[in-house]
Tab-separated table of C-alpha atoms in Angstrom:
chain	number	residue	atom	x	y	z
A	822	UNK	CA	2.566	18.125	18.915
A	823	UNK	CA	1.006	14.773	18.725
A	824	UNK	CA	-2.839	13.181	20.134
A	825	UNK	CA	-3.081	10.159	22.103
A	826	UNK	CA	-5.910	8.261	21.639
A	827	UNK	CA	-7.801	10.091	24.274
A	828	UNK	CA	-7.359	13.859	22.517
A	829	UNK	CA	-4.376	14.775	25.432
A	830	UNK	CA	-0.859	15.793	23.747
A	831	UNK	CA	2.089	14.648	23.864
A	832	UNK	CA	5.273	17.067	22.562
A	833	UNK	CA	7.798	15.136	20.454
A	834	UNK	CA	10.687	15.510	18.175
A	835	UNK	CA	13.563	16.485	20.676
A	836	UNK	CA	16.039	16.062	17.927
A	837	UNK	CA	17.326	20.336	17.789
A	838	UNK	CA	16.683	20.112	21.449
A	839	UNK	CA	19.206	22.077	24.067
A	840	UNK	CA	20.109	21.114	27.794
A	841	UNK	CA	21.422	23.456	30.626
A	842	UNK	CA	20.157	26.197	28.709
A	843	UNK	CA	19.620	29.596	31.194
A	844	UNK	CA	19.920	33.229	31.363
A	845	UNK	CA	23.522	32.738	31.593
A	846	UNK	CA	23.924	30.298	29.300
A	847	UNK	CA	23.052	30.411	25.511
A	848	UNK	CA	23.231	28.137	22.923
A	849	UNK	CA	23.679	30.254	19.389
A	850	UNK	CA	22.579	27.295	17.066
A	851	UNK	CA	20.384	28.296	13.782
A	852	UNK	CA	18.054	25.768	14.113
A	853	UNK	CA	14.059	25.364	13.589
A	854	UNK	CA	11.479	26.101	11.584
A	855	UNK	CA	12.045	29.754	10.478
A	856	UNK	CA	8.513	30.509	10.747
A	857	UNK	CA	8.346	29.787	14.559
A	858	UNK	CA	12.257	31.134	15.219
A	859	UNK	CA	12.520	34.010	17.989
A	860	UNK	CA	14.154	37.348	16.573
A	861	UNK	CA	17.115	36.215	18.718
A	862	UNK	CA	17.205	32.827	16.870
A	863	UNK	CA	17.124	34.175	13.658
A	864	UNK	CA	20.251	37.179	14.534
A	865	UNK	CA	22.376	34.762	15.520
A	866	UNK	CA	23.058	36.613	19.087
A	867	UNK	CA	22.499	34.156	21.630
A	868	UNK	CA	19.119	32.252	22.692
A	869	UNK	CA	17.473	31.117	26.290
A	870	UNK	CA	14.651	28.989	26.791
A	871	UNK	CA	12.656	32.316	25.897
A	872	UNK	CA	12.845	31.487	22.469
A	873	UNK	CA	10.339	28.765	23.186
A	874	UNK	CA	7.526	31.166	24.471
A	875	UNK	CA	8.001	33.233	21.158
A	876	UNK	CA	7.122	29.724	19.054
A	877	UNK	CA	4.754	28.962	21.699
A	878	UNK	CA	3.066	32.600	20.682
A	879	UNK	CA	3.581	31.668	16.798
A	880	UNK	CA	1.637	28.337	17.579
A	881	UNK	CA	-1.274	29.928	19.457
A	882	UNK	CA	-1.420	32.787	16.569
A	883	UNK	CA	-1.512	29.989	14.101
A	884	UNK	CA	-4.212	28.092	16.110
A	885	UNK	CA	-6.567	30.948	16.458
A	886	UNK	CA	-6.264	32.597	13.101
A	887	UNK	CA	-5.734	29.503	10.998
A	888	UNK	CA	-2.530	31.860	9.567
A	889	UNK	CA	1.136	32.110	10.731
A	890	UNK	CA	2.176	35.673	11.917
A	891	UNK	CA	5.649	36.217	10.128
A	892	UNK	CA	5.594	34.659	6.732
A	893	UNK	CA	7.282	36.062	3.633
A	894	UNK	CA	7.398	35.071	0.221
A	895	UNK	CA	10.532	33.064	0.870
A	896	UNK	CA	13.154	32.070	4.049
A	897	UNK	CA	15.090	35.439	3.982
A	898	UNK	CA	11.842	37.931	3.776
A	899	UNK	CA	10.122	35.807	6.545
A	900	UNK	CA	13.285	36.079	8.456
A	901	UNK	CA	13.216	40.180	7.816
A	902	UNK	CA	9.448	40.375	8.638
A	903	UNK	CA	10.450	38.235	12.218
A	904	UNK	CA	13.053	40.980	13.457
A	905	UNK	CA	11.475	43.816	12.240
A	906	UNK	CA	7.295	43.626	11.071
A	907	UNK	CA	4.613	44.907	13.233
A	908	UNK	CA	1.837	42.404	13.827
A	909	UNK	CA	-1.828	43.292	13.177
A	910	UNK	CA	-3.601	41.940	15.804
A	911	UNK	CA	-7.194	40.470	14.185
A	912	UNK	CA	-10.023	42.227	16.043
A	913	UNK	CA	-11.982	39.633	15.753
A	914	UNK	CA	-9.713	37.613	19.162
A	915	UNK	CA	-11.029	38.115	22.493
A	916	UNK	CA	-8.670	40.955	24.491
A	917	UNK	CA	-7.340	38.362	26.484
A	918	UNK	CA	-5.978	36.159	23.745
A	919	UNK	CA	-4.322	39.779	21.660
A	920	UNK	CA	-2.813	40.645	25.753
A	921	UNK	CA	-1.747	37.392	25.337
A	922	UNK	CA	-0.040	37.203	22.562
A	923	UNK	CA	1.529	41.048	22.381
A	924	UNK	CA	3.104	39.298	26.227
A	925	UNK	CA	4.467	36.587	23.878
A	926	UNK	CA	5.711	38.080	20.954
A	927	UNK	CA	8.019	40.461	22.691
A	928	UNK	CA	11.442	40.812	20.706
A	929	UNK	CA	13.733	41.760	23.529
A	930	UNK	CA	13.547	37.958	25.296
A	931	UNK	CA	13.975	39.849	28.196
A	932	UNK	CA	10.793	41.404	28.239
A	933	UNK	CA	9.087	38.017	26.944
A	934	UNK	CA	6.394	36.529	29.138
A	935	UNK	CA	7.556	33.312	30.874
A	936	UNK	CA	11.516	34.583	30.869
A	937	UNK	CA	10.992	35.520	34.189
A	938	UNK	CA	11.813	33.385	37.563
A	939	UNK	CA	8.821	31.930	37.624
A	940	UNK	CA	8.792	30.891	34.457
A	941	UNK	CA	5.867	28.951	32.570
A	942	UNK	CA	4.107	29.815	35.830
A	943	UNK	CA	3.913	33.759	34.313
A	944	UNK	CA	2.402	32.391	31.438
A	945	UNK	CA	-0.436	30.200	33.807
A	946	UNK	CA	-1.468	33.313	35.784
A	947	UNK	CA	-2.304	35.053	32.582
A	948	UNK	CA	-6.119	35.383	32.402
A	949	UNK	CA	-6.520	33.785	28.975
A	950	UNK	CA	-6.149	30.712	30.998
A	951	UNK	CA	-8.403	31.445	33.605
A	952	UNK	CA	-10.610	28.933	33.049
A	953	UNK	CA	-8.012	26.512	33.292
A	954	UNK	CA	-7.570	24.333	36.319
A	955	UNK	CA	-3.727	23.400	35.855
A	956	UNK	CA	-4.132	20.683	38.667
A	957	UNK	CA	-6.625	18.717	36.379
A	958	UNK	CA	-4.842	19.239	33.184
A	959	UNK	CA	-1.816	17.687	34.235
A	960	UNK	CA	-3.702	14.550	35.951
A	961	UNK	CA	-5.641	14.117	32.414
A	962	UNK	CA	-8.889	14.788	34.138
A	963	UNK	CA	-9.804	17.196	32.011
A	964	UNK	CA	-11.924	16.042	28.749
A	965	UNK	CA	-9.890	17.044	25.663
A	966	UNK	CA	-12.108	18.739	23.542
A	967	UNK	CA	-11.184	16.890	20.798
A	968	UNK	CA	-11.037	12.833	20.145
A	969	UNK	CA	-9.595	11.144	17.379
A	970	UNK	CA	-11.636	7.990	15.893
A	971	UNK	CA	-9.478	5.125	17.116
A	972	UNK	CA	-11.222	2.000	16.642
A	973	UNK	CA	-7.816	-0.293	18.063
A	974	UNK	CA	-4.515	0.242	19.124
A	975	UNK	CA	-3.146	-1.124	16.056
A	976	UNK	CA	-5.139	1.534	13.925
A	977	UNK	CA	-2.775	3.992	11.278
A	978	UNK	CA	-5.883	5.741	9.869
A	979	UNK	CA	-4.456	8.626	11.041
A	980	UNK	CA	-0.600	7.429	9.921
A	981	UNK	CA	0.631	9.122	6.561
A	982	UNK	CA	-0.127	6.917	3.834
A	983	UNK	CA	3.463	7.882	2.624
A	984	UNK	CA	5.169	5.913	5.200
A	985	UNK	CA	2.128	2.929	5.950
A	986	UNK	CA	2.552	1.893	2.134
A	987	UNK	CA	5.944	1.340	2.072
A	988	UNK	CA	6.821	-2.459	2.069
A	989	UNK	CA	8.133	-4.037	5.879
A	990	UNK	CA	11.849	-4.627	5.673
A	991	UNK	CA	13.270	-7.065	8.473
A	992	UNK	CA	15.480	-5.667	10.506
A	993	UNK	CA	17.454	-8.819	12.355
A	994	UNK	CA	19.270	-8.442	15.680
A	995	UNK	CA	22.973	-9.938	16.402
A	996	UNK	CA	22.780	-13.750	16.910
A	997	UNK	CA	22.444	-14.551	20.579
A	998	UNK	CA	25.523	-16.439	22.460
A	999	UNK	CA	25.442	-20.152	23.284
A	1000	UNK	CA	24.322	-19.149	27.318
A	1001	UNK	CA	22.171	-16.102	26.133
A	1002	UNK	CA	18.777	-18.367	27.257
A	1003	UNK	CA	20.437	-18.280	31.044
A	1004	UNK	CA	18.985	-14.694	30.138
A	1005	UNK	CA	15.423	-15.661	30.182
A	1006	UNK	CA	15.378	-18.454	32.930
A	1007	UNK	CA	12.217	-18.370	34.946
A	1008	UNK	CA	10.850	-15.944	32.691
A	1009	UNK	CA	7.243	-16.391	30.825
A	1010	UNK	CA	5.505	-14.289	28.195
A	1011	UNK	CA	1.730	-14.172	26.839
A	1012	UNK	CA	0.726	-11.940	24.392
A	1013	UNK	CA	-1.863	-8.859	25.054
A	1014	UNK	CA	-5.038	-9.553	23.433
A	1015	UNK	CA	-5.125	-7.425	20.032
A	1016	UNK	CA	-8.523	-6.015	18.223
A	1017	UNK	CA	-10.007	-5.183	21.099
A	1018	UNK	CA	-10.633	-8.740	22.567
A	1019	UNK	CA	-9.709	-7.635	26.331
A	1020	UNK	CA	-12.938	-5.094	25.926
A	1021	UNK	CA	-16.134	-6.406	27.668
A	1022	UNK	CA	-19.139	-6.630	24.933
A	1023	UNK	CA	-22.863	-7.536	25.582
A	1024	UNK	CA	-22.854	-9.014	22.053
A	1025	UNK	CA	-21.991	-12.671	21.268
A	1026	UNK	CA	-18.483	-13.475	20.537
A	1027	UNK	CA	-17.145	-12.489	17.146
A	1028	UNK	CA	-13.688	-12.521	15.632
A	1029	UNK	CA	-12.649	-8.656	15.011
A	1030	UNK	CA	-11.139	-8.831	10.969
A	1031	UNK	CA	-8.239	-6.600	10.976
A	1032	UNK	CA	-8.652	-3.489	9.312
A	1033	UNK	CA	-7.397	-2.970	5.976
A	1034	UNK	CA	-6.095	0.169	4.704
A	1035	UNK	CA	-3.584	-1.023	1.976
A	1036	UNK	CA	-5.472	0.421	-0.946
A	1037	UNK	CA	-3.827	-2.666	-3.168
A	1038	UNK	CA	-6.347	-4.740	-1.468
A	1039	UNK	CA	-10.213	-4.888	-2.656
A	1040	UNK	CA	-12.980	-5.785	-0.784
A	1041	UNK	CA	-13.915	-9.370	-3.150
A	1042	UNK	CA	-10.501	-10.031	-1.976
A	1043	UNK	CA	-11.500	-10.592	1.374
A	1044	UNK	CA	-15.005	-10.905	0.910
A	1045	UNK	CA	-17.539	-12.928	-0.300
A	1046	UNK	CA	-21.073	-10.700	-1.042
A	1047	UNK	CA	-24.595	-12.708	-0.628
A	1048	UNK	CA	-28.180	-11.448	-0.508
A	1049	UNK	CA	-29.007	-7.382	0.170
A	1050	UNK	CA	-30.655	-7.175	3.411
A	1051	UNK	CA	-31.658	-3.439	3.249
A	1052	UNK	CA	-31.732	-0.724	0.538
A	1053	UNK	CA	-31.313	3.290	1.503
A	1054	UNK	CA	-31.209	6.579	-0.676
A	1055	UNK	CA	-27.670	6.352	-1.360
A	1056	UNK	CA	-26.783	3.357	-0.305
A	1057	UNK	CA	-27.393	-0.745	-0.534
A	1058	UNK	CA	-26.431	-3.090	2.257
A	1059	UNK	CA	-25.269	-6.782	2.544
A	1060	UNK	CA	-24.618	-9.908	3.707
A	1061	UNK	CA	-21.209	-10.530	3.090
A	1062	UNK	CA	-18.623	-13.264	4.811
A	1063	UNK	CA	-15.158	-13.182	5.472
A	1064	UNK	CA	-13.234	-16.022	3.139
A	1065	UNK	CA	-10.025	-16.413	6.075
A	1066	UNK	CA	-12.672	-16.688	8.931
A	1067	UNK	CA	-16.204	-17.591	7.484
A	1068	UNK	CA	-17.572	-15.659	9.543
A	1069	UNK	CA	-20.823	-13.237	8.490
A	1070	UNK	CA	-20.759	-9.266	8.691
A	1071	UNK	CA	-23.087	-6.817	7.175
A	1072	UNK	CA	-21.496	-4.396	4.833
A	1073	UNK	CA	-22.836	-0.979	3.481
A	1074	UNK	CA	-21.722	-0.117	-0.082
A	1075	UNK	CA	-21.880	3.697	-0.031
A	1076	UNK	CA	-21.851	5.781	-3.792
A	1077	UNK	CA	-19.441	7.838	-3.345
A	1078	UNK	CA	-20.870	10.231	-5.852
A	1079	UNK	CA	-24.179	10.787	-4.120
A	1080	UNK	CA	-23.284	10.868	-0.386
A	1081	UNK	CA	-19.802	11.619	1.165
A	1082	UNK	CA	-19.528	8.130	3.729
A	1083	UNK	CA	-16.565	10.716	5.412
A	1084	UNK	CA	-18.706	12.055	8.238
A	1085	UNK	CA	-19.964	8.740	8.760
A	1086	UNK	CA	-16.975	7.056	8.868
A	1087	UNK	CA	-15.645	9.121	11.773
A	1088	UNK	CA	-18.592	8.738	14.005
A	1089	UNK	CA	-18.457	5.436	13.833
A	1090	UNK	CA	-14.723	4.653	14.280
A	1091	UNK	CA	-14.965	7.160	17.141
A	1092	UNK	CA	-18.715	6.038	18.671
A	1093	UNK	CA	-19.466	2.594	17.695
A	1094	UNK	CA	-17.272	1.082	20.829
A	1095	UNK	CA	-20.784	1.853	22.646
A	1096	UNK	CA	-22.634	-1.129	23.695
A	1097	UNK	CA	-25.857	0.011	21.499
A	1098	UNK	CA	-24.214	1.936	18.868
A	1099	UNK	CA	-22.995	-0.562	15.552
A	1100	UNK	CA	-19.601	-1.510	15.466
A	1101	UNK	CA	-17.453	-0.488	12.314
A	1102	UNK	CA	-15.526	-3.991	11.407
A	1103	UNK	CA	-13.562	-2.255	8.101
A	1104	UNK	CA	-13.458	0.193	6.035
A	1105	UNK	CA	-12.796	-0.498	1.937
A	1106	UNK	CA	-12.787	2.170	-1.185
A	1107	UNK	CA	-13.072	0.983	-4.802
A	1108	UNK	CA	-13.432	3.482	-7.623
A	1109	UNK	CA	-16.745	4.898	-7.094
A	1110	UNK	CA	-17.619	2.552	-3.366
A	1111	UNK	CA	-17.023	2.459	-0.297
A	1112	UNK	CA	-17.158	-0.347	2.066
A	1113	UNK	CA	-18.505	-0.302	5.404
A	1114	UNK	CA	-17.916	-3.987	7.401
A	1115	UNK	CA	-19.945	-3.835	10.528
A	1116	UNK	CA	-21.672	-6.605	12.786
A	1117	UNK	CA	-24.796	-8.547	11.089
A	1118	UNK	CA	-28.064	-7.954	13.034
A	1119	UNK	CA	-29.026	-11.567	12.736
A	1120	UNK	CA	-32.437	-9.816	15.006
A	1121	UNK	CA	-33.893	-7.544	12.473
A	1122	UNK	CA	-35.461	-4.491	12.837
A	1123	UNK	CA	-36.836	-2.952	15.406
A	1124	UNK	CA	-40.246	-2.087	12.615
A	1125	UNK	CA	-40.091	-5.751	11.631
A	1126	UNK	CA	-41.038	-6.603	15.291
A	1127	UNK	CA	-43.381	-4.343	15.706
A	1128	UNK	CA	-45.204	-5.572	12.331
A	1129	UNK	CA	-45.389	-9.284	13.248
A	1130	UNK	CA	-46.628	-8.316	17.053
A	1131	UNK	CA	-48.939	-5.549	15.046
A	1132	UNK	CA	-48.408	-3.467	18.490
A	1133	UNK	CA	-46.189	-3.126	21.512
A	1134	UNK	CA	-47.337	-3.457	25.095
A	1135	UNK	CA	-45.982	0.058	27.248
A	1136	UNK	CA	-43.650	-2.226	29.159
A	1137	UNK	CA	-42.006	-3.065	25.761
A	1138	UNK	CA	-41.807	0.258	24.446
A	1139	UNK	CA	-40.766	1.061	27.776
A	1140	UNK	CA	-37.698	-0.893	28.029
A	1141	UNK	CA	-36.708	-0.169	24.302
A	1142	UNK	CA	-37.056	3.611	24.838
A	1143	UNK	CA	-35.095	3.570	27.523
A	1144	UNK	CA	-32.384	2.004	25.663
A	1145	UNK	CA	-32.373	4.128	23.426
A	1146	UNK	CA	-32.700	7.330	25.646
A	1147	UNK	CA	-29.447	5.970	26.941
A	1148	UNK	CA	-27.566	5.774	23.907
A	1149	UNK	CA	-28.971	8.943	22.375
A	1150	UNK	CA	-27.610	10.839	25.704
A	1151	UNK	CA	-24.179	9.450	25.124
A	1152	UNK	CA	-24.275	10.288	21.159
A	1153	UNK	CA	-25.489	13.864	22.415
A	1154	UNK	CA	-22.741	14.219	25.279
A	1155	UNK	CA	-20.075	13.773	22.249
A	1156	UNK	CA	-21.684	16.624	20.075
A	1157	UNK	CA	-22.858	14.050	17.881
A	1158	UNK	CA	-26.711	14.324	16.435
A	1159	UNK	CA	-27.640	11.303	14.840
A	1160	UNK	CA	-31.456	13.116	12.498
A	1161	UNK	CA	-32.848	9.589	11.467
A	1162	UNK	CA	-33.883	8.093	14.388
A	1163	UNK	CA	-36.613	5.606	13.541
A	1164	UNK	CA	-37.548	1.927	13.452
A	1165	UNK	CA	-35.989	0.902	10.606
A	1166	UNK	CA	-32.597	1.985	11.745
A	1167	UNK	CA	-32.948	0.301	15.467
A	1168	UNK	CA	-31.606	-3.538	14.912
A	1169	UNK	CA	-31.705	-6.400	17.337
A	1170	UNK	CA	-28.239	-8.389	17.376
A	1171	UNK	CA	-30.462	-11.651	17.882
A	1172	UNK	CA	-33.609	-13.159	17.990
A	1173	UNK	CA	-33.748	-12.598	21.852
A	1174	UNK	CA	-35.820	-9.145	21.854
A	1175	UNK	CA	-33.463	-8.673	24.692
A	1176	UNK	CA	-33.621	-4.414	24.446
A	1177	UNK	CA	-29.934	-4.535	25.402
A	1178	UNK	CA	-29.301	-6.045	22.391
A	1179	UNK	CA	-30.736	-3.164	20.430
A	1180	UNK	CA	-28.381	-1.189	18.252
A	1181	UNK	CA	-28.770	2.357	16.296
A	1182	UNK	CA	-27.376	2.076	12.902
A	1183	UNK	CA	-27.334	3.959	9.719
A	1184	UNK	CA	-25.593	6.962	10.594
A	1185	UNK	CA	-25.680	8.326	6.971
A	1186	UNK	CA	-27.486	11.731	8.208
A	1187	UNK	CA	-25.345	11.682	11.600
A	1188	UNK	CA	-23.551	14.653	12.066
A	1189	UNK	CA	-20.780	16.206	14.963
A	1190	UNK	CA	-21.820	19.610	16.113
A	1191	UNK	CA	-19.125	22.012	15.218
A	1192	UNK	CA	-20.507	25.577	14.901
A	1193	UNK	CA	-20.557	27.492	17.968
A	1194	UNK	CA	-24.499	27.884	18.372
A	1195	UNK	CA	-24.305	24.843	18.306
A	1196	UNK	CA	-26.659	24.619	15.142
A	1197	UNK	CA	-27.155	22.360	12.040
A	1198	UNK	CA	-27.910	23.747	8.748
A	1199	UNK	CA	-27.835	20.709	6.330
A	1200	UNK	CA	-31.022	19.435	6.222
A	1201	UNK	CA	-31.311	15.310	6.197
A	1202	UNK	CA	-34.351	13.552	7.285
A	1203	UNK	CA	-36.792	10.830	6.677
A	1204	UNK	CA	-40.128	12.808	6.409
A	1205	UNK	CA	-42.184	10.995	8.762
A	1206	UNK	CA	-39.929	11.461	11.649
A	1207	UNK	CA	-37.834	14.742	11.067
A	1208	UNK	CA	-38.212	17.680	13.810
A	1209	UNK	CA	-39.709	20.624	13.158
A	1210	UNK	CA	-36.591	22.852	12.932
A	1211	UNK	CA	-35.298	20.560	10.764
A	1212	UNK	CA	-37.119	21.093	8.044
C-alpha cells in the first residue's frame, strides 16, 4: 500500500494475485505473508476472496496498535497462534473499531464480514466508517490526512537508498527495421518541463538545481561558498553559487550535533511550494553538516527595512501583515506552527519592497502538530517575540 504525492493510496504488488475467485471457486495456494494469512490460508483447505478481509483486519490491527495480532516467535508458532489464539482486544480502541475488528477476524470465512453478497459494501455500512463519505473518497475529494514532502516529480527521498544507489545499467531495445520510421510519420514529441518549471511563481526566473541525494557527492562539489549573510543559534548561512549554472542560492549549514535539521527538512520539502514560504533548492549531509540550498533573498530583511526607514507608515505594515496573515493561515491549515515569527526571519526576494515578494524563512523552531490536543511541548523561541504559553 503505496502514497501518491497527494497522501491518496494506491494498492500494488498483484504478483500472488487470484482471478475468478468465488464462493464456489477456491484457489488452495500457500501464499502471503504468514502474518496477514486467513486461518483458511494457512490449513491449506480452500480460500475465497474472504481471506482478504481477514488481512484487511490484520492491517487495521497493525495500524491502530502499532503491533501485529498473530505473531510467534517463528513461521510455524505464528501459524499455530493464527488458527487457534484468542485475541485480546486493547481497551484502549474505541467500541466501534474492537466491533470492527472481532467482524473481521472471524475464522469460519463464512461468518467473515464482507463474505456476504454485498460484499465490501458490509464492510462500508459498518459504523467505524461512519464518518466516511464513500462518494468523496473515491473521487479524491477528500484531504488525505497525511502528505508526503514531494518537492518534484523526479524526487526518490522517499525511494530506498538500497535500490537509488545502485549504478544505472542500459537496458537497449532490438534494433529497429529499415521502414520502422514509417512508424512515426506525422508524429512530433516535446518534452514535459521537469523541476517544476510548468509551476507559476511570483519570483524571478531561476534555474531549479536538481536534487542530489547520492551521498558520494559533497556539497564543494557542486558548490562554491562566499560571504555568510546571517548567523543563528545553531546554524550559519551563505552565499554560495552553483559551479554548472553560476547561478547564486543561499545555503544554511545546520550542526547536526546541536539541532536535528529533520523536522525542518520536511516542512520545507512539503510547504515551501507556497508563494511566500522559501523554497528548498537541495538538500546535502557531510559528517557533522547539513546543507540546506534555498533561493537568495537578494531584498534583505524585513528588520533591515524597517531600520533604514527608522518606522513604517500603517499602509506598509498593512500590506506586509497581510501577507503574512496569509501565509501563516496556510502554514496553520497544514498543522504546521512555525514559533519564530519575527523580522529577521521575513526576507524580501528583491529590492522592490513589493510585500508579495516577502518570504518566511528559518523554520529551525517550525514544528507539525501531531498530538491530539493539538499541543506543543518543546519549547523554542526568540525571547522578544515568544507567546505566553510558550514559555
Amino acid at each position: 500500500i503505496l502514497l501518491d504525492e497527494e497522501g491518496h493510496i494506491k494498492l500494488t504488488d498483484f504478483g500472488l494475485s487470484k482471478e475468478s475467485i468465488d464462493h464456489e471457486k477456491k484457489a488452495y495456494s500457500f501464499c502471503g505473508t504468514v502474518e496477514y494469512m486467513a486461518p483458511e490460508v494457512v490449513n491449506r483447505q480452500g480460500h475465497s476472496h474472504s481471506a482478504d478481509w481477514w488481512s484487511y483486519g490484520v492491517l487495521m490491527f497493525e495500524m491502530l496498535t502499532g503491533s501485529l495480532p498473530f505473531q510467534g516467535k517463528d513461521r510455524k508458532e505464528t501459524m499455530t497462534l493464527i488458527l487457534k489464539a484468542k485475541l485480546g482486544m486493547p481497551q484502549f480502541l474505541s467500541s466501534e473499531a474492537q466491533g470492527l475488528l472481532r467482524s473481521l477476524f472471524k475464522r469460519n470465512p463464512t461468518n467473515r464480514l464482507g463474505s456476504g453478497i454485498d460484499g465490501a459494501e458490509e464492510l462500508k455500512r459498518h459504523p467505524f466508517f461512519s464518518t466516511i463519505d464513500w462518494n468523496k473518497l473515491y473521487r479524491r475529494e477528500i484531504s488525505p490526512p497525511f502528505k508526503p514532502a514531494v518537492s518534484q516529480p523526479e524526487d526518490t527521498y522517499y525511494f530506498d537508498t538500497e535500490f537509488t544507489s545502485r549504478t544505472p545499467k542500459d537496458s537497449p531495445g532490438i534494433p529497429p527495421s529499415a521502414g520502422a520510421h514509417q512508424l512515426f510519420r506525422g508524429f512530433s514529441f516535446v518534452a514535459p518541463p521537469s523541476g517544476g518549471e510548468d509551476r507559476p511563481s511570483s519570483t524571478s526566473p531561476s534555474l531549479s538545481v536538481p536534487k542530489m541525494l547520492n551521498k558520494n557527492v559533497a556539497f564543494t562539489d557542486v558548490y562554491t561558498l562566499r560571504e555568510s549573510i546571517g548567523v543563528g543559534s545553531y546554524s550559519v548561512c551563505k552565499r554560495c553559487v552553483h559551479k554548472g549554472t553560476n547561478m547564486e542560492y543561499a545555503v544554511k549549514i545546520i550542526n547536526k550535533s546541536k539541532k536535528d535539521p529533520s523536522e525542518e527538512i520536511e516542512i520545507l520539502r512539503r510547504y515551501g511550494q507556497h508563494p511566500n514560504i522559501i523554497a528548498l533548492k537541495d538538500v546535502y549531509e557531510e559528517g557533522n553538516s547539513v546543507y540546506l540550498v534555498t533561493d537568495l533573498m537578494r531584498g534583505g530583511e524585513l528588520l533591515d527595512r524597517i531600520l533604514r526607514q527608522k518606522f513604517f507608515s500603517e499602509r506598509e505594515a498593512c500590506a506586509v501583515l497581510f501577507t503574512m496573515c496569509k501565509t501563516v493561515e496556510y502554514l496553520h491549515s497544514q498543522g504546521v506552527v512555525h514559533r519564530d515569527l519575527k523580522p529577521s526571519n521575513i526576507l524580501y526576494v528583491d529590492e522592490s519592497g513589493n510585500p508579495e515578494s516577502i518570504r518566511i524563512c528559518d523554520f529551525g523552531f517550525a514544528k507539525q502538530l501531531r498530538a491530539e490536543n493539538g499541543l506543543l511541548m518543546t519549547p523554542c523561541y526568540t525571547a522578544n517575540f515568544v507567546a505566553p504559553e510558550v514559555i
